[in-house]
Short mmCIF file of C-alpha atoms in Angstrom, two decimals:
data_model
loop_
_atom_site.label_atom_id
_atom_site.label_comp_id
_atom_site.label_asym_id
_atom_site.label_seq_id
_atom_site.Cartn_x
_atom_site.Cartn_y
_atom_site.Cartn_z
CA UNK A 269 -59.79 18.34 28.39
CA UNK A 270 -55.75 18.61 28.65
CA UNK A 271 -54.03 15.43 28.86
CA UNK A 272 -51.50 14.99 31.82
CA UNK A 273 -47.52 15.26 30.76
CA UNK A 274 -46.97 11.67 31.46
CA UNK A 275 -43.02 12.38 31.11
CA UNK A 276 -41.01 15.46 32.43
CA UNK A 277 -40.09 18.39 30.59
CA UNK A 278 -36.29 17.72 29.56
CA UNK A 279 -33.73 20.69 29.87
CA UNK A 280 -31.27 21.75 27.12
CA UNK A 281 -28.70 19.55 28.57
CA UNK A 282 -31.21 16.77 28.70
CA UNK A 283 -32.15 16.86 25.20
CA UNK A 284 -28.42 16.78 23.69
CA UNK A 285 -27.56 13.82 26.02
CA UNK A 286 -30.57 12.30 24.84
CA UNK A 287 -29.90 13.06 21.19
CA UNK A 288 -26.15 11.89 21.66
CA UNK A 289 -27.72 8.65 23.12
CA UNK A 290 -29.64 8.27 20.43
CA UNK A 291 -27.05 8.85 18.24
CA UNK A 292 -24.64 6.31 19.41
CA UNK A 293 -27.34 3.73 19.24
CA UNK A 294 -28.22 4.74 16.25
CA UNK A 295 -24.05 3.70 14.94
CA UNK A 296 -24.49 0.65 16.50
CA UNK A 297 -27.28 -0.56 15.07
CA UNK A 298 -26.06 0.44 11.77
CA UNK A 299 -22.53 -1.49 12.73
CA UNK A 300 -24.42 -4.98 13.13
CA UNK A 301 -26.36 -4.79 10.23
CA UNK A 302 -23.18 -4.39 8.84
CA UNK A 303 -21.62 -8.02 10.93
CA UNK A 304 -19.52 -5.28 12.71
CA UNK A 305 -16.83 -4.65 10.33
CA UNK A 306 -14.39 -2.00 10.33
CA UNK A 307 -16.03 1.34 10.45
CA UNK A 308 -13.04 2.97 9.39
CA UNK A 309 -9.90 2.23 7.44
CA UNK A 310 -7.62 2.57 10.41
CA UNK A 311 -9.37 0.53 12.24
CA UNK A 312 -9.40 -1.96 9.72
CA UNK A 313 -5.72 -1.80 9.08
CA UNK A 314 -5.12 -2.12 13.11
CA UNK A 315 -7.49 -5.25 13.10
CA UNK A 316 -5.44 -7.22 10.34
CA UNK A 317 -2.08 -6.19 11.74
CA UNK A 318 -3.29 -7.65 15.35
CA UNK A 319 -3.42 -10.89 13.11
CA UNK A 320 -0.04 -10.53 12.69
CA UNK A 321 1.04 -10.34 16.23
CA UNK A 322 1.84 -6.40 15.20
CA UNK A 323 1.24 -2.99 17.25
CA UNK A 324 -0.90 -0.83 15.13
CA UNK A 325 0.17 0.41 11.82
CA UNK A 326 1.89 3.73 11.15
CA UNK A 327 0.54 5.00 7.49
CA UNK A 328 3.19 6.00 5.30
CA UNK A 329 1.26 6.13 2.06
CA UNK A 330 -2.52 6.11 0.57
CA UNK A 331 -3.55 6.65 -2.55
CA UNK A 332 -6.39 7.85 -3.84
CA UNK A 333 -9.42 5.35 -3.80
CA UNK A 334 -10.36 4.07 -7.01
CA UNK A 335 -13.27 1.95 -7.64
CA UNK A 336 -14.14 1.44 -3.96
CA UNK A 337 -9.97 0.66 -3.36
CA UNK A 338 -6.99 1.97 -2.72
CA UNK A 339 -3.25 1.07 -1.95
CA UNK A 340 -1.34 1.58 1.34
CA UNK A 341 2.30 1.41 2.73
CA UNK A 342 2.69 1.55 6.40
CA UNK A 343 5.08 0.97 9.40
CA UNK A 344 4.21 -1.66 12.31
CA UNK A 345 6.52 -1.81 14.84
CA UNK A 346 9.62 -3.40 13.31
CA UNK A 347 8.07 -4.61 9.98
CA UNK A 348 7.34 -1.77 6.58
CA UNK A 349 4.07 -3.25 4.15
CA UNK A 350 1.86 -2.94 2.12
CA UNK A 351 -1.63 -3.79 1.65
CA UNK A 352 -4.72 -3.24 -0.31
CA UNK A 353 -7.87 -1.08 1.03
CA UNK A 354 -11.29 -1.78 0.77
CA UNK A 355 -14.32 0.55 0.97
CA UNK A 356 -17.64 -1.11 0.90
CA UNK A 357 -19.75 1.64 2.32
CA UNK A 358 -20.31 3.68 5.76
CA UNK A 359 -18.79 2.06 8.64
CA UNK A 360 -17.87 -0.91 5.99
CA UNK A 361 -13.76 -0.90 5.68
CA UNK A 362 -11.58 -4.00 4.89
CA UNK A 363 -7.91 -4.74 4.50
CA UNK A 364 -5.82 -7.66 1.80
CA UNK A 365 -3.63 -9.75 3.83
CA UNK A 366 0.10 -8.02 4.27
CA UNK A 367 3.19 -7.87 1.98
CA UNK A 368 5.86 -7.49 5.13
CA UNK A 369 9.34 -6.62 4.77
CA UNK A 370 12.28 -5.76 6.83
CA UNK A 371 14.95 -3.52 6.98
CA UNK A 372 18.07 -3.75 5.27
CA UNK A 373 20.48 -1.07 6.75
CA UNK A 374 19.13 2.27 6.24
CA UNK A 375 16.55 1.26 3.48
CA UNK A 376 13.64 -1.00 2.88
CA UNK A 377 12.37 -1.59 -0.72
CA UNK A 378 8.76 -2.49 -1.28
CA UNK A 379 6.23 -3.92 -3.50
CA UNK A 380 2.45 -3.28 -4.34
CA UNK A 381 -0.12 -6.07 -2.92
CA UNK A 382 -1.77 -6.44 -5.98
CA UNK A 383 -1.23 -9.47 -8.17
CA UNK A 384 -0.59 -7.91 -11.70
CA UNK A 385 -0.25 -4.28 -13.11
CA UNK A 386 2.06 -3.08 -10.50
CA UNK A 387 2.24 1.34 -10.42
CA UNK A 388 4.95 1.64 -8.28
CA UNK A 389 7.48 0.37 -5.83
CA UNK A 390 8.00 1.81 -2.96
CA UNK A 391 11.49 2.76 -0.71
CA UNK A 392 11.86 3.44 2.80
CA UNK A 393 14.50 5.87 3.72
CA UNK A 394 15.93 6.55 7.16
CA UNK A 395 18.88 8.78 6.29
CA UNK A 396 19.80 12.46 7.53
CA UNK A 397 19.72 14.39 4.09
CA UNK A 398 18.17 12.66 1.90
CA UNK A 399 16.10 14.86 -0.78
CA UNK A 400 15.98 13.22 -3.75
CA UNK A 401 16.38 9.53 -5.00
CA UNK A 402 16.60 7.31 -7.96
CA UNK A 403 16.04 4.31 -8.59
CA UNK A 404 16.67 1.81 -11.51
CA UNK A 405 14.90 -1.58 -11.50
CA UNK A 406 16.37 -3.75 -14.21
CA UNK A 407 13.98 -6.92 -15.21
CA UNK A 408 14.79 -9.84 -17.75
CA UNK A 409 12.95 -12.95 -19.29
CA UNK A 410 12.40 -15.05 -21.81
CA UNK A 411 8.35 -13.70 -23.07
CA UNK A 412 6.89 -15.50 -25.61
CA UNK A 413 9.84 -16.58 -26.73
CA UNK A 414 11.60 -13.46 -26.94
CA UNK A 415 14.40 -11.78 -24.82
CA UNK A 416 12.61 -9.14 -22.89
CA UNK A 417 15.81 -6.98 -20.96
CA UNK A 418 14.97 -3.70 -20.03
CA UNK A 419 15.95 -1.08 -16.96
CA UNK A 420 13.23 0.89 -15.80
CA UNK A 421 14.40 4.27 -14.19
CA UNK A 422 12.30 6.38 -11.90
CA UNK A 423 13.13 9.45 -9.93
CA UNK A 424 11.08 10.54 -6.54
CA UNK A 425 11.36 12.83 -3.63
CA UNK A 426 10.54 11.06 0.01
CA UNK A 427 7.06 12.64 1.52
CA UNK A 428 6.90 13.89 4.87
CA UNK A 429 7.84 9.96 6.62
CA UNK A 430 10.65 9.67 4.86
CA UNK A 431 8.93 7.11 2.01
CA UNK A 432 9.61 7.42 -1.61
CA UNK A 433 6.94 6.50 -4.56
CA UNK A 434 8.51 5.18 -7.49
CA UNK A 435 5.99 5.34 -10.09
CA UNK A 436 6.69 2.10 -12.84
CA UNK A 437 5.58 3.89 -16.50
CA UNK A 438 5.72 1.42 -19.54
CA UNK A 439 7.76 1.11 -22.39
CA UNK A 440 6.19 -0.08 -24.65
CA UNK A 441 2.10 1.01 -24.27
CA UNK A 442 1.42 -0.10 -27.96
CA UNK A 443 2.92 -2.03 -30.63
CA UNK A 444 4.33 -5.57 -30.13
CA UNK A 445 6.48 -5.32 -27.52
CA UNK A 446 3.22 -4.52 -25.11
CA UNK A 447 2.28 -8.01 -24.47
CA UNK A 448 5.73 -8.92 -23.45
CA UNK A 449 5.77 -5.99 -21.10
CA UNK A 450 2.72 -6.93 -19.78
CA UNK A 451 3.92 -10.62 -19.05
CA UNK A 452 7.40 -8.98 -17.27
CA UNK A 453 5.13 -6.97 -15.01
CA UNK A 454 2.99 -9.49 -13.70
CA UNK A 455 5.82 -12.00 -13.35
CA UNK A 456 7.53 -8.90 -11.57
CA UNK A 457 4.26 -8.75 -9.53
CA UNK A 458 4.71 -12.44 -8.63
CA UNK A 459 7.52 -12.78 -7.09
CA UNK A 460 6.71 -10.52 -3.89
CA UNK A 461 4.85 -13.81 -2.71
CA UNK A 462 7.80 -15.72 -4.27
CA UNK A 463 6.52 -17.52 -6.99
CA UNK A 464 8.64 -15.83 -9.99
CA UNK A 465 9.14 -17.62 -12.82
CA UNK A 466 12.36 -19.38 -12.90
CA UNK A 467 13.49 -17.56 -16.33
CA UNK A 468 12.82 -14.31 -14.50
CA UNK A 469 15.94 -12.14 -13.20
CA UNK A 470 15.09 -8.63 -11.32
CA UNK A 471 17.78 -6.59 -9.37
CA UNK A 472 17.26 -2.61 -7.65
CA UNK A 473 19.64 0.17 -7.60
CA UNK A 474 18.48 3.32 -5.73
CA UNK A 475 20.35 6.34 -5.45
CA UNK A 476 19.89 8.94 -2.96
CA UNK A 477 20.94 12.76 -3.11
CA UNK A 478 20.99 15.98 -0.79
CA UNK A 479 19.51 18.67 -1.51
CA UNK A 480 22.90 20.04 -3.19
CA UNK A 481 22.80 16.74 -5.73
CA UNK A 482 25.67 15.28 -3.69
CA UNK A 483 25.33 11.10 -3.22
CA UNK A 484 24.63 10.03 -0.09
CA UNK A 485 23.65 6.52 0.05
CA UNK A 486 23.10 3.95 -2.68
CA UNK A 487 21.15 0.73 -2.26
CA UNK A 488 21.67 -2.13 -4.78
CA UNK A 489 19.98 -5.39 -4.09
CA UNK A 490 19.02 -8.21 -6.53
CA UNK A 491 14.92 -9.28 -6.19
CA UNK A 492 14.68 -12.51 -7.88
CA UNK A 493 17.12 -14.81 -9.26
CA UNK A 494 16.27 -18.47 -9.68
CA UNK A 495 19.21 -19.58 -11.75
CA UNK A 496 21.79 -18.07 -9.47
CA UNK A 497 20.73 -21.27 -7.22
CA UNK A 498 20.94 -23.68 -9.33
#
């Protein structure tokens, strides 16, 4: 004996509404299991900066992820930071605190949010032909009890907002200076949530060219200097 269709036969349209339902429902339930965090790194990035009191976040740099992490510079509304990245799975995104900073003139120099091995700084650029920049960060301190002095010079071209990646390569990767490196960095590090040591002394220069290899802007600016207050 045949069984009556209890429910009606569902047209194509039907079906792909249904399966869109289902879909959707599907997300969600999959977003509470996971206490509904960020399901995507924007999102994530717009939920800490409304924290802040800031309009969502402009990103001006990524990089790559690297052991479920990753770095990025970005632009809210009058304020340039940085931040660190988090990717715990599907639909599972979360963001550090922010590193904030302002503009000064033209140019905004920024730090990593990481507290030790710093890669690069970062420089905001908002001038009419800039191509090519570089920059010299000089850092000095006493480390373990020796006179650590040295300028670091980078060169970069700005990527397609205008922000320039300074990438900070060591000295001294062996031998026994590499300790005393390592100690500069991470006091280096320190001092973007002010608490340098008071030995430490850091100052920028960054140069910008044209394309031609005329200057056309410098930026000097001194990062950290404890004893100058005294």
């Amino acid at each position: 004996m045949k069984l009556p269709r209890i429910l009606p036969r569902l047209s194509r349209k039907q079906r792909i509404a249904r399966n869109l339902l289902a879909a959707v429902l599907l997300a969600l339930l999959v977003w509470a299991v996971h206490d509904f965090r960020a399901p995507a790194a924007d999102t994530a990035l717009r939920w800490r900066a409304e924290e802040y009191g800031l309009p969502a976040p402009e990103a001006l740099h990524r990089t790559a992820w690297e052991n479920a992490r990753r770095d990025v510079v970005f632009r809210a509304g009058a304020f340039y930071g940085t931040a660190v990245e988090y990717r715990y799975g599907w639909m599972d995104y979360a963001v550090s605190e922010f590193q904030l900073a302002e503009p000064e003139g033209a140019v905004v120099f920024l730090q990593e949010k990481r507290s030790r091995d710093p890669e690069a700084v970062y420089v905001y650029a908002d001038l009419p032909n800039d191509a090519r920049a570089v920059c010299a960060l000089r850092l000095r301190e006493i480390a373990n009890g020796r006179a650590f002095d040295e300028t670091y010079t980078m060169e970069a071209e700005p990527n397609e907002h205008g922000l320039y990646r300074f990438a900070l390569e060591r000295k001294y990767p062996e031998g026994n200076l590499k300790d005393d490196e390592a100690l500069v960095f991470w006091v280096f590090q320190s001092t973007a949530d002010g608490a340098g040591d008071p030995d430490f002394i850091s100052d920028v220069k960054v140069t910008f060219f044209d394309a031609a290899g005329r200057e056309v802007h410098t930026y000097e600016k001194e990062l950290w200097n404890l004893q100058r207050e005294e």
